[in-house]
Amino acid sequence: MIRSISSKILTGCILVLCSCAKNIEKVPLELNTIEYIFDKDDSLGVNAEKYLSGIYGSLPKGFNRVSSDLLDAASDDAISSETGSSDVYKLATGGYTSSSFPSSENVWATCYAGIRKANIFINNIDIVPLNKMVAPGFPKKRAYKAEARFVRALLYFELIKRYGGVPLMGNKVGALGDDVELPRNSFEACVSYIVNECDQIKDSLRTIAQTKATGEYHSVTRGACLALKTRVLLYAASPLFNGGNIEPGNDKTGYTGFDANRWKRAADAAKELIDRGEYALLPGLFSDIFITVDGAEGKTNKEVIFVREESKSTGIEVSNAPVGYSPGTANGRTSPTQELVDAFPMKNGMDIYAAGSGYNISDPYASRDPRLGMSIFYNGHQWLNTILETFEGGRSHPGTLNLETRTGYYMRKFMGAFEATNNFSDVYHDFILFRYAEVLLNFAEARNEFSGPDADVYNVLTGLRARAGIDAGAENMYGLKAGMTREEMRKAIRDERRIELAFEEHRYWDIRRWKIAETIANTPLHGMSIIKGSSGRLTYSTAEVSTPVFKTRQYLYPIPYDEVVKNANMRQNPGW
């Protein structure tokens, strides 16, 4: 049940402060009245800005957020290095019910709490006599309200991709005694609501990207709004919801009919953002994308569209870098699978198993797509001035630790450039919620599904491969086949998406929205077992490391048991 509280006292609306807060709060705002926070005499809007910072604190978190694991460790791209029944293991094997769901991925209550905070702000900010601009031509009051509406729209998307249609609150902030036994809205209504919100607020949001120097690097821009619209429409057009509804006729679990034009709307939304020319792929090393912050240290990164801002730290390295170095250096939490490693092509762009690719099982990481070494640690990789040993009995795979690789690999992505240093040091680890490469891939997928491969679709893939460092080849095709069919291009786009966006919380959702999880997530996962002989020669062989389980009902999460029990109008998802 979506509970409510008095509109006078903000009990329960906890202000989440983070490093990106516009102002530092001394007194918790939940102890103050609406009149204090939204003060009709406060021309600077000091308390209202603090409250808006709390709304930003509702943004989705990333990295090791699922009880210390990556969400990707519940997909076919990785497994947790921890053995036993971890939260990601439960997600990967369907080991949950509506009443016993992994708490770190049970977002129903937290999203609605964030939506409620946004509604309070939206309903009351007009009281504050804010007269300043956030940017030339963008009044603060109008921009701030649009920012709150964006966060609210994003939280609704986080709900519908998990649950399907959910109750839409509009601007309502309930009071004690209100009827809160609300039914779920249809999936179509939820998509329309989010898209309409994006359309209505985009012109109120600043158009220039913010930088660290401005102190508002985290702020919502028009680009972020358009990126959200693109993602929502892409999911809505995808097979799970568009023609592949797991319960035909149930408008809560998807559309009740197929419409190819949904793909066109998704492609057009992405093209609108692309054509604005405000964003671009970051040139240079792929690994720099995730540690280069626009406006910090004189650097520029126009690939980042919107982030959940975090302070500098070594958190990603400590959680995920290889074990076996100085005591306590890292925990090696994430073990990428052989399936993901094999998805990376050769440096010539060819699939490793294609005839003439040059792949050598005795030296499997040589001459590969450079993104492999920037995303995954493998045996022989340099790190902290030492060559990594993930062979059986090696320093980073001794077989005696409670937490070490289970696949022969560790995650490298998001980390600082510490290959030639002796220790970690603090770097930026903002969680990127939207980046330009995803928008390009969204466009390519939607355009291909609607009208088939064309030059624009090819240009997306060749552009990403060129930036990655793949060789152009004699025909400047970067290893891609000319004249692909729609089905062949579909596979190429999905493979490119898997590689480019690995560990960014896309793969887990992609195999669901493509409605291929019943195959992908019911197939054993593998790692690489490496044996070092007495002569020093290495022998490579794959070994099964985990067997996920997936049933049709897992395409959508169960509505939390308490919500169904307390609300007679709340309809549970199929199979739960």
Coordinates of C-alpha atoms in Angstrom, one line a residue:
M1 CA 0.0 0.0 0.0
I2 CA 1.3 3.5 -0.8
R3 CA 1.2 5.0 2.6
S4 CA 0.7 8.8 3.2
I5 CA 1.5 11.2 6.0
S6 CA 0.4 14.7 7.0
S7 CA 1.2 17.4 4.5
K8 CA 2.2 19.6 7.4
I9 CA 4.8 17.5 9.1
L10 CA 7.2 15.7 6.7
T11 CA 7.5 12.7 9.0
G12 CA 9.1 9.8 7.0
C13 CA 10.2 12.0 4.1
I14 CA 13.9 11.4 4.9
L15 CA 16.2 13.8 3.2
V16 CA 19.0 11.9 1.6
L17 CA 22.1 14.0 1.5
C18 CA 24.9 13.2 -0.8
S19 CA 28.0 14.9 -2.0
C20 CA 26.1 16.6 -4.9
A21 CA 23.9 18.6 -2.5
K22 CA 23.4 22.2 -3.5
N23 CA 23.6 23.2 0.2
I24 CA 24.6 21.6 3.4
E25 CA 21.7 21.0 5.8
K26 CA 22.2 21.6 9.5
V27 CA 18.7 20.7 10.7
P28 CA 16.8 17.7 9.2
L29 CA 14.1 19.1 7.0
E30 CA 11.7 16.4 8.0
L31 CA 11.4 18.1 11.4
N32 CA 10.2 21.3 9.8
T33 CA 6.9 22.4 8.4
I34 CA 6.0 23.0 4.8
E35 CA 5.8 26.7 5.5
Y36 CA 9.4 26.6 6.7
I37 CA 10.8 24.7 3.8
F38 CA 8.8 26.6 1.1
D39 CA 9.1 30.1 2.7
K40 CA 7.1 32.9 1.0
D41 CA 9.7 35.4 2.2
D42 CA 12.8 33.4 1.2
S43 CA 13.8 35.0 -2.1
L44 CA 16.9 32.8 -2.2
G45 CA 15.0 29.6 -1.7
V46 CA 17.7 28.2 0.6
N47 CA 15.5 25.5 2.3
A48 CA 13.7 24.6 -0.9
E49 CA 17.0 24.0 -2.6
K50 CA 18.0 21.7 0.2
Y51 CA 14.8 19.8 -0.2
L52 CA 15.5 19.5 -3.9
S53 CA 18.9 18.0 -3.1
G54 CA 17.0 15.3 -1.1
I55 CA 15.0 14.5 -4.2
Y56 CA 18.2 14.0 -6.1
G57 CA 19.2 11.5 -3.4
S58 CA 16.3 9.3 -4.6
L59 CA 18.1 8.6 -7.9
P60 CA 19.0 5.0 -8.7
K61 CA 22.3 3.8 -7.3
G62 CA 24.7 1.6 -9.2
F63 CA 27.9 -0.3 -9.0
N64 CA 27.9 -2.8 -6.0
R65 CA 24.5 -1.9 -4.8
V66 CA 22.9 -5.4 -4.7
S67 CA 24.2 -6.4 -1.2
S68 CA 27.7 -5.5 -2.3
D69 CA 27.4 -7.1 -5.8
L70 CA 26.8 -5.7 -9.3
L71 CA 23.3 -6.3 -10.7
D72 CA 25.2 -7.7 -13.7
A73 CA 26.3 -10.6 -11.6
A74 CA 22.7 -11.8 -11.9
S75 CA 23.0 -11.9 -15.7
D76 CA 25.0 -14.0 -18.0
D77 CA 27.9 -11.4 -17.9
A78 CA 29.1 -12.2 -14.4
I79 CA 28.6 -14.0 -11.2
S80 CA 29.4 -13.0 -7.6
S81 CA 32.7 -14.2 -6.3
E82 CA 30.9 -14.9 -3.1
T83 CA 29.6 -18.4 -2.8
G84 CA 26.2 -19.2 -1.2
S85 CA 22.8 -17.7 -1.5
S86 CA 23.6 -14.0 -2.1
D87 CA 21.0 -11.6 -3.4
V88 CA 22.3 -11.7 -6.9
Y89 CA 22.3 -15.5 -6.8
K90 CA 18.6 -15.4 -5.8
L91 CA 17.9 -13.1 -8.7
A92 CA 19.8 -15.3 -11.1
T93 CA 18.1 -18.5 -10.0
G94 CA 14.6 -17.2 -9.2
G95 CA 15.1 -17.9 -5.5
Y96 CA 12.5 -15.4 -4.3
T97 CA 8.8 -14.9 -3.8
S98 CA 6.6 -11.8 -3.4
S99 CA 7.2 -11.9 0.4
S100 CA 10.9 -12.8 0.3
F101 CA 12.4 -10.7 -2.4
P102 CA 16.1 -9.5 -2.2
S103 CA 15.8 -6.2 -0.3
S104 CA 18.5 -4.4 -2.2
E105 CA 16.5 -4.8 -5.5
N106 CA 13.1 -4.3 -4.0
V107 CA 12.6 -0.7 -5.0
W108 CA 8.8 -0.3 -4.7
A109 CA 8.8 1.5 -1.4
T110 CA 11.9 3.6 -2.1
C111 CA 10.7 4.8 -5.5
Y112 CA 7.3 5.8 -4.2
A113 CA 9.0 7.6 -1.3
G114 CA 11.0 9.6 -3.9
I115 CA 7.9 10.2 -5.9
R116 CA 6.2 11.6 -2.9
K117 CA 9.1 13.9 -2.1
A118 CA 9.0 15.2 -5.7
N119 CA 5.3 15.8 -5.5
I120 CA 5.7 17.8 -2.3
F121 CA 8.3 20.0 -4.0
I122 CA 6.3 20.4 -7.2
N123 CA 3.2 21.4 -5.3
N124 CA 4.9 24.0 -3.1
I125 CA 7.9 25.5 -4.9
D126 CA 5.6 28.2 -6.5
I127 CA 5.2 29.7 -3.0
V128 CA 8.9 30.6 -2.9
P129 CA 9.7 34.0 -4.5
L130 CA 12.7 32.7 -6.4
N131 CA 13.8 35.3 -9.0
K132 CA 17.2 34.1 -10.1
M133 CA 18.2 32.0 -13.1
V134 CA 20.0 28.6 -13.2
A135 CA 21.3 29.6 -16.6
P136 CA 20.5 32.5 -19.0
G137 CA 16.8 32.2 -20.0
F138 CA 16.0 29.5 -17.4
P139 CA 14.3 30.8 -14.2
K140 CA 15.2 28.8 -11.1
K141 CA 11.7 28.1 -10.1
R142 CA 10.6 26.7 -13.4
A143 CA 13.9 24.7 -13.8
Y144 CA 13.8 23.3 -10.3
K145 CA 10.2 22.1 -10.7
A146 CA 11.2 20.5 -14.0
E147 CA 14.1 18.8 -12.3
A148 CA 11.8 17.3 -9.7
R149 CA 9.4 16.1 -12.4
F150 CA 12.3 14.5 -14.2
V151 CA 13.4 12.5 -11.1
R152 CA 9.8 11.5 -10.6
A153 CA 9.5 10.3 -14.2
L154 CA 12.8 8.4 -13.9
L155 CA 11.5 6.7 -10.7
Y156 CA 8.4 5.6 -12.5
F157 CA 10.5 4.1 -15.2
E158 CA 12.5 2.2 -12.6
L159 CA 9.2 0.8 -11.4
I160 CA 7.6 -0.1 -14.7
K161 CA 10.7 -1.9 -16.1
R162 CA 10.5 -4.2 -13.0
Y163 CA 6.7 -4.5 -12.4
G164 CA 4.9 -3.4 -15.5
G165 CA 2.0 -0.9 -14.9
V166 CA 2.0 0.7 -11.5
P167 CA -0.3 3.2 -9.7
L168 CA 0.2 6.7 -11.0
M169 CA 0.0 9.4 -8.3
G170 CA 0.0 12.5 -10.5
N171 CA 0.8 15.5 -8.2
K172 CA -1.2 14.0 -5.3
V173 CA 0.3 14.1 -1.8
G174 CA -2.0 12.0 0.4
A175 CA -3.1 13.0 3.9
L176 CA -4.2 10.8 6.8
G177 CA -7.6 9.3 6.1
D178 CA -7.2 9.4 2.3
D179 CA -8.2 6.3 0.3
V180 CA -4.9 4.9 -0.8
E181 CA -6.0 1.6 -2.1
L182 CA -5.1 2.5 -5.6
P183 CA -5.3 0.1 -8.6
R184 CA -2.4 -0.3 -11.0
N185 CA -2.5 1.8 -14.1
S186 CA -2.0 0.1 -17.4
F187 CA 1.6 -0.3 -18.8
E188 CA 0.5 1.9 -21.7
A189 CA -0.7 4.6 -19.4
C190 CA 2.5 4.6 -17.4
V191 CA 4.6 4.9 -20.6
S192 CA 2.5 7.7 -21.9
Y193 CA 2.7 9.5 -18.5
I194 CA 6.5 9.4 -18.4
V195 CA 6.9 10.4 -22.1
N196 CA 4.4 13.3 -21.7
E197 CA 6.3 14.5 -18.6
C198 CA 9.5 14.5 -20.6
D199 CA 7.9 16.5 -23.4
Q200 CA 6.4 19.0 -21.0
I201 CA 9.5 19.7 -19.0
K202 CA 12.3 19.6 -21.6
D203 CA 12.1 23.2 -22.5
S204 CA 12.3 24.3 -18.9
L205 CA 15.6 22.5 -18.3
R206 CA 18.9 24.1 -18.9
T207 CA 20.5 23.1 -22.2
I208 CA 24.1 23.5 -21.3
A209 CA 25.8 20.6 -19.6
Q210 CA 26.9 21.4 -16.1
T211 CA 30.5 20.9 -14.9
K212 CA 32.3 20.3 -11.7
A213 CA 33.4 23.9 -11.7
T214 CA 29.8 25.2 -11.6
G215 CA 29.0 23.0 -8.5
E216 CA 25.9 21.6 -10.3
Y217 CA 27.4 18.7 -12.3
H218 CA 24.6 16.5 -11.2
S219 CA 21.8 18.7 -12.4
V220 CA 19.2 17.6 -14.9
T221 CA 19.5 19.0 -18.4
R222 CA 17.4 18.8 -21.5
G223 CA 19.7 16.1 -22.7
A224 CA 19.0 13.9 -19.7
C225 CA 15.3 14.4 -20.2
L226 CA 15.5 13.3 -23.9
A227 CA 17.7 10.4 -23.0
L228 CA 15.1 9.2 -20.5
K229 CA 12.4 9.5 -23.1
T230 CA 14.5 7.5 -25.5
R231 CA 15.1 4.7 -23.1
V232 CA 11.5 4.5 -22.0
L233 CA 10.3 4.3 -25.6
L234 CA 12.9 1.7 -26.5
Y235 CA 11.8 -0.6 -23.6
A236 CA 8.1 0.0 -24.5
A237 CA 8.8 -1.1 -28.2
S238 CA 10.7 -4.2 -27.1
P239 CA 9.3 -7.7 -27.5
L240 CA 8.5 -8.2 -23.8
F241 CA 6.0 -5.4 -23.8
N242 CA 5.2 -5.0 -27.5
G243 CA 3.7 -8.2 -28.8
G244 CA 5.2 -10.6 -26.3
N245 CA 3.1 -9.8 -23.3
I246 CA 3.6 -12.7 -20.8
E247 CA -0.2 -12.6 -20.2
P248 CA -2.0 -11.6 -23.4
G249 CA -4.9 -9.3 -22.7
N250 CA -3.4 -8.1 -19.3
D251 CA -2.8 -4.4 -19.9
K252 CA -0.7 -4.2 -16.7
T253 CA 2.1 -6.5 -18.0
G254 CA 2.5 -4.8 -21.4
Y255 CA 0.6 -3.6 -24.5
T256 CA -2.2 -5.9 -25.5
G257 CA -1.2 -5.7 -29.2
F258 CA 1.9 -5.2 -31.3
D259 CA 2.6 -1.9 -33.1
A260 CA 5.8 -1.5 -35.2
N261 CA 5.5 2.2 -35.0
R262 CA 6.6 2.0 -31.3
W263 CA 10.0 1.3 -32.7
K264 CA 9.8 4.3 -34.9
R265 CA 8.9 6.5 -31.9
A266 CA 11.9 5.2 -30.0
A267 CA 14.2 5.9 -33.0
D268 CA 12.8 9.4 -33.5
A269 CA 13.3 10.2 -29.8
A270 CA 17.0 9.2 -30.0
K271 CA 17.5 11.0 -33.2
E272 CA 16.2 14.2 -31.7
L273 CA 18.9 14.1 -29.0
I274 CA 21.6 13.0 -31.5
D275 CA 20.7 15.9 -33.9
R276 CA 21.1 18.5 -31.1
G277 CA 24.9 17.9 -31.4
E278 CA 25.4 18.6 -27.7
Y279 CA 27.1 15.2 -26.9
A280 CA 29.8 13.1 -28.5
L281 CA 31.8 10.0 -27.9
L282 CA 34.8 10.7 -25.7
P283 CA 37.9 10.2 -27.9
G284 CA 40.8 8.3 -26.7
L285 CA 40.8 5.4 -24.2
F286 CA 37.5 3.7 -23.6
S287 CA 38.4 3.4 -19.9
D288 CA 38.7 7.2 -19.6
I289 CA 34.9 7.6 -20.0
F290 CA 34.2 6.6 -16.5
I291 CA 36.8 8.6 -14.6
T292 CA 36.9 11.8 -16.7
V293 CA 34.5 14.3 -15.2
D294 CA 33.5 17.3 -17.3
G295 CA 35.0 20.5 -15.8
A296 CA 37.2 18.7 -13.3
E297 CA 41.0 19.2 -13.6
G298 CA 40.4 21.0 -16.9
K299 CA 39.0 17.9 -18.6
T300 CA 36.1 17.6 -20.9
N301 CA 33.7 14.6 -21.3
K302 CA 30.8 15.3 -23.6
E303 CA 29.8 11.6 -23.5
V304 CA 28.3 11.8 -20.1
I305 CA 24.6 13.0 -20.1
F306 CA 23.5 12.4 -16.5
V307 CA 25.0 11.0 -13.4
R308 CA 24.4 10.2 -9.8
E309 CA 27.3 12.2 -8.4
E310 CA 29.6 10.6 -5.9
S311 CA 32.8 11.9 -4.2
K312 CA 36.3 10.7 -5.2
S313 CA 37.1 7.3 -3.7
T314 CA 38.8 4.0 -4.2
G315 CA 35.5 2.2 -3.6
I316 CA 35.2 0.4 -7.0
E317 CA 38.8 -0.7 -6.8
V318 CA 38.5 -2.0 -3.3
S319 CA 35.3 -3.9 -4.0
N320 CA 36.2 -5.4 -7.4
A321 CA 39.9 -5.3 -8.2
P322 CA 41.9 -8.6 -8.1
V323 CA 42.9 -10.2 -4.8
G324 CA 46.4 -11.3 -4.1
Y325 CA 48.2 -7.9 -3.7
S326 CA 49.1 -6.2 -0.5
P327 CA 46.8 -7.3 2.4
G328 CA 43.3 -5.7 2.2
T329 CA 44.0 -4.1 -1.1
A330 CA 40.9 -5.4 -2.9
N331 CA 38.1 -8.0 -2.5
G332 CA 37.6 -9.2 -6.1
R333 CA 33.8 -9.2 -5.7
T334 CA 32.9 -9.6 -9.4
S335 CA 33.7 -12.6 -11.6
P336 CA 33.0 -11.9 -15.3
T337 CA 31.9 -15.0 -17.3
Q338 CA 33.6 -16.7 -20.2
E339 CA 30.4 -15.9 -22.2
L340 CA 31.1 -12.2 -21.8
V341 CA 34.8 -12.5 -22.6
D342 CA 34.0 -14.5 -25.7
A343 CA 31.6 -11.7 -26.9
F344 CA 34.5 -9.4 -27.4
P345 CA 35.8 -9.7 -31.0
M346 CA 39.3 -9.6 -32.3
K347 CA 41.1 -6.3 -32.9
N348 CA 40.2 -6.8 -36.6
G349 CA 36.5 -6.7 -35.5
M350 CA 35.9 -10.4 -36.4
D351 CA 34.1 -12.8 -34.1
I352 CA 36.7 -14.9 -32.3
Y353 CA 35.2 -18.1 -33.8
A354 CA 34.9 -16.8 -37.3
A355 CA 37.1 -18.4 -39.9
G356 CA 40.3 -16.4 -40.3
S357 CA 39.8 -14.3 -37.2
G358 CA 43.2 -15.0 -35.8
Y359 CA 42.0 -16.2 -32.5
N360 CA 44.4 -18.6 -30.7
I361 CA 43.1 -20.7 -27.8
S362 CA 46.7 -21.0 -26.5
D363 CA 46.9 -17.2 -26.3
P364 CA 43.2 -16.2 -26.0
Y365 CA 43.6 -12.6 -25.0
A366 CA 46.0 -11.5 -27.7
S367 CA 44.9 -9.1 -30.5
R368 CA 41.4 -8.6 -29.0
D369 CA 39.1 -5.7 -29.0
P370 CA 40.9 -3.2 -26.7
R371 CA 37.7 -2.8 -24.7
L372 CA 38.3 -6.3 -23.3
G373 CA 41.4 -5.3 -21.4
M374 CA 39.7 -2.1 -20.2
S375 CA 36.6 -4.0 -19.0
I376 CA 38.0 -7.3 -17.7
F377 CA 41.1 -8.4 -15.8
Y378 CA 42.5 -11.6 -17.3
N379 CA 45.6 -13.7 -16.7
G380 CA 48.7 -11.7 -17.8
H381 CA 47.0 -8.3 -17.4
Q382 CA 49.2 -5.7 -15.7
W383 CA 47.9 -4.2 -12.5
L384 CA 49.6 -2.3 -9.7
N385 CA 53.0 -2.8 -11.3
T386 CA 52.5 -6.6 -11.3
I387 CA 51.4 -9.2 -13.9
L388 CA 48.1 -10.7 -12.9
E389 CA 48.0 -14.4 -12.1
T390 CA 44.6 -16.0 -12.4
F391 CA 45.9 -19.5 -13.3
E392 CA 45.0 -22.2 -10.7
G393 CA 47.2 -21.5 -7.7
G394 CA 48.3 -18.1 -8.9
R395 CA 48.5 -15.1 -6.6
S396 CA 45.1 -13.8 -7.6
H397 CA 43.5 -17.3 -7.8
P398 CA 45.1 -19.3 -5.0
G399 CA 42.0 -21.4 -4.3
T400 CA 42.2 -20.8 -0.6
L401 CA 40.4 -17.5 -0.1
N402 CA 36.8 -17.0 0.9
L403 CA 36.5 -14.4 -1.8
E404 CA 38.4 -14.7 -5.1
T405 CA 37.5 -15.2 -8.8
R406 CA 35.3 -18.1 -9.6
T407 CA 35.8 -17.7 -13.4
G408 CA 39.5 -16.8 -13.9
Y409 CA 38.5 -13.1 -14.4
Y410 CA 37.9 -9.9 -12.5
M411 CA 36.0 -6.8 -13.5
R412 CA 38.3 -3.9 -14.6
K413 CA 35.8 -1.4 -15.8
F414 CA 35.2 2.0 -14.0
M415 CA 38.6 1.8 -12.2
G416 CA 41.4 4.3 -12.3
A417 CA 44.6 3.9 -14.4
F418 CA 46.5 2.0 -11.8
E419 CA 48.3 -0.5 -14.1
A420 CA 51.7 1.1 -13.4
T421 CA 51.3 2.4 -9.9
N422 CA 51.9 0.6 -6.6
N423 CA 48.6 1.6 -4.9
F424 CA 45.1 2.9 -5.6
S425 CA 44.3 6.6 -5.1
D426 CA 41.0 8.4 -5.1
V427 CA 39.3 8.9 -8.5
Y428 CA 35.8 10.0 -9.6
H429 CA 33.3 7.2 -9.5
D430 CA 30.1 8.9 -10.5
F431 CA 27.5 6.4 -11.6
I432 CA 26.5 7.3 -15.1
L433 CA 22.8 6.9 -15.5
F434 CA 22.8 8.1 -19.2
R435 CA 25.7 8.3 -21.7
Y436 CA 25.8 9.1 -25.3
A437 CA 26.9 5.7 -26.5
E438 CA 23.7 4.2 -25.1
V439 CA 21.6 6.8 -27.0
L440 CA 23.4 5.8 -30.2
L441 CA 22.8 2.1 -29.6
N442 CA 19.1 2.8 -28.7
F443 CA 18.8 4.6 -32.0
A444 CA 20.5 1.9 -34.0
E445 CA 18.3 -0.9 -32.4
A446 CA 15.0 1.0 -32.9
R447 CA 15.8 2.1 -36.5
N448 CA 16.9 -1.4 -37.5
E449 CA 13.8 -3.0 -35.9
F450 CA 11.5 -0.5 -37.7
S451 CA 13.1 -0.2 -41.2
G452 CA 16.1 -2.5 -41.3
P453 CA 19.8 -1.7 -41.6
D454 CA 20.8 1.6 -43.3
A455 CA 23.9 3.8 -43.3
D456 CA 22.9 5.5 -40.1
V457 CA 22.6 2.2 -38.3
Y458 CA 26.0 1.1 -39.6
N459 CA 27.5 4.4 -38.6
V460 CA 26.6 3.8 -35.0
L461 CA 28.5 0.5 -34.8
T462 CA 31.5 1.7 -36.8
G463 CA 31.7 4.8 -34.7
L464 CA 31.8 2.8 -31.5
R465 CA 34.3 0.4 -32.9
A466 CA 36.5 3.1 -34.2
R467 CA 36.6 4.8 -30.8
A468 CA 37.3 1.4 -29.1
G469 CA 40.4 1.0 -31.3
I470 CA 39.3 -1.8 -33.6
D471 CA 41.0 -1.8 -37.0
A472 CA 39.1 -0.2 -39.8
G473 CA 40.0 -2.8 -42.4
A474 CA 40.3 -2.3 -46.1
E475 CA 36.6 -1.5 -46.5
N476 CA 36.4 0.7 -43.3
M477 CA 33.8 -1.7 -41.9
Y478 CA 35.6 -2.4 -38.6
G479 CA 35.0 -6.1 -39.0
L480 CA 31.3 -5.8 -39.7
K481 CA 29.6 -7.6 -42.6
A482 CA 28.3 -5.4 -45.4
G483 CA 24.7 -5.8 -46.5
M484 CA 23.4 -7.4 -43.4
T485 CA 19.8 -8.5 -43.0
R486 CA 17.7 -7.1 -40.3
E487 CA 18.2 -10.3 -38.2
E488 CA 22.0 -10.2 -38.7
M489 CA 22.1 -6.5 -37.8
R490 CA 20.0 -7.2 -34.7
K491 CA 22.6 -9.7 -33.5
A492 CA 25.4 -7.2 -34.3
I493 CA 23.7 -4.4 -32.3
R494 CA 22.9 -6.7 -29.4
D495 CA 26.5 -7.9 -29.3
E496 CA 27.9 -4.4 -29.5
R497 CA 25.5 -3.2 -26.7
R498 CA 26.7 -6.1 -24.5
I499 CA 30.3 -5.2 -25.0
E500 CA 30.0 -1.4 -24.8
L501 CA 27.7 -1.2 -21.9
A502 CA 29.0 -4.2 -19.8
F503 CA 28.5 -3.8 -16.1
E504 CA 26.4 -0.6 -16.5
E505 CA 23.1 -2.3 -15.5
H506 CA 21.8 -2.9 -19.0
R507 CA 22.4 -6.6 -19.8
Y508 CA 20.2 -7.8 -17.0
W509 CA 17.3 -5.8 -18.3
D510 CA 18.1 -6.2 -22.0
I511 CA 17.7 -10.0 -22.0
R512 CA 14.3 -9.5 -20.4
R513 CA 13.0 -6.8 -22.7
W514 CA 14.2 -8.8 -25.7
K515 CA 12.4 -11.8 -24.2
I516 CA 15.3 -14.1 -24.6
A517 CA 16.0 -14.7 -20.9
E518 CA 14.2 -18.1 -21.0
T519 CA 17.1 -19.2 -23.2
I520 CA 20.0 -17.1 -22.0
A521 CA 19.3 -17.4 -18.3
N522 CA 18.7 -21.1 -18.3
T523 CA 22.1 -21.9 -19.8
P524 CA 25.1 -22.9 -17.7
L525 CA 27.8 -20.2 -17.3
H526 CA 31.5 -20.8 -17.7
G527 CA 34.9 -19.5 -16.6
M528 CA 38.4 -20.2 -17.7
S529 CA 40.5 -22.7 -15.9
I530 CA 44.2 -22.1 -16.5
I531 CA 46.8 -24.7 -15.5
K532 CA 50.4 -23.7 -15.4
G533 CA 52.8 -26.6 -16.1
S534 CA 56.2 -27.2 -14.7
S535 CA 57.7 -25.6 -17.8
G536 CA 55.6 -22.5 -17.3
R537 CA 53.4 -23.4 -20.2
L538 CA 49.7 -22.4 -19.7
T539 CA 46.8 -24.7 -20.7
Y540 CA 43.4 -23.1 -21.1
S541 CA 40.0 -24.9 -20.8
T542 CA 36.5 -23.7 -20.0
A543 CA 34.7 -25.0 -16.9
E544 CA 31.1 -24.6 -15.8
V545 CA 30.8 -22.3 -12.8
S546 CA 27.0 -21.6 -12.4
T547 CA 23.6 -22.6 -13.7
P548 CA 21.0 -19.9 -13.6
V549 CA 17.3 -20.6 -13.5
F550 CA 14.6 -18.6 -15.3
K551 CA 10.9 -19.1 -15.5
T552 CA 8.4 -17.0 -17.5
R553 CA 7.1 -15.3 -14.4
Q554 CA 10.6 -13.8 -13.8
Y555 CA 10.2 -11.4 -16.7
L556 CA 8.5 -9.1 -14.2
Y557 CA 9.0 -8.8 -10.5
P558 CA 6.3 -9.7 -8.1
I559 CA 4.4 -6.8 -6.6
P560 CA 5.5 -6.8 -2.9
Y561 CA 3.3 -9.1 -0.8
D562 CA 2.4 -6.4 1.7
E563 CA 1.2 -4.1 -1.0
V564 CA -1.2 -6.8 -2.4
V565 CA -2.5 -7.9 1.1
K566 CA -3.2 -4.3 2.2
N567 CA -4.7 -3.1 -1.0
A568 CA -7.7 -5.0 -2.4
N569 CA -7.3 -3.1 -5.7
M570 CA -3.7 -4.2 -6.2
R571 CA -3.4 -6.9 -8.9
Q572 CA -0.4 -9.3 -8.6
N573 CA 1.8 -10.1 -11.6
P574 CA 1.2 -13.4 -13.4
G575 CA 2.7 -16.5 -11.7
W576 CA 3.3 -14.8 -8.3

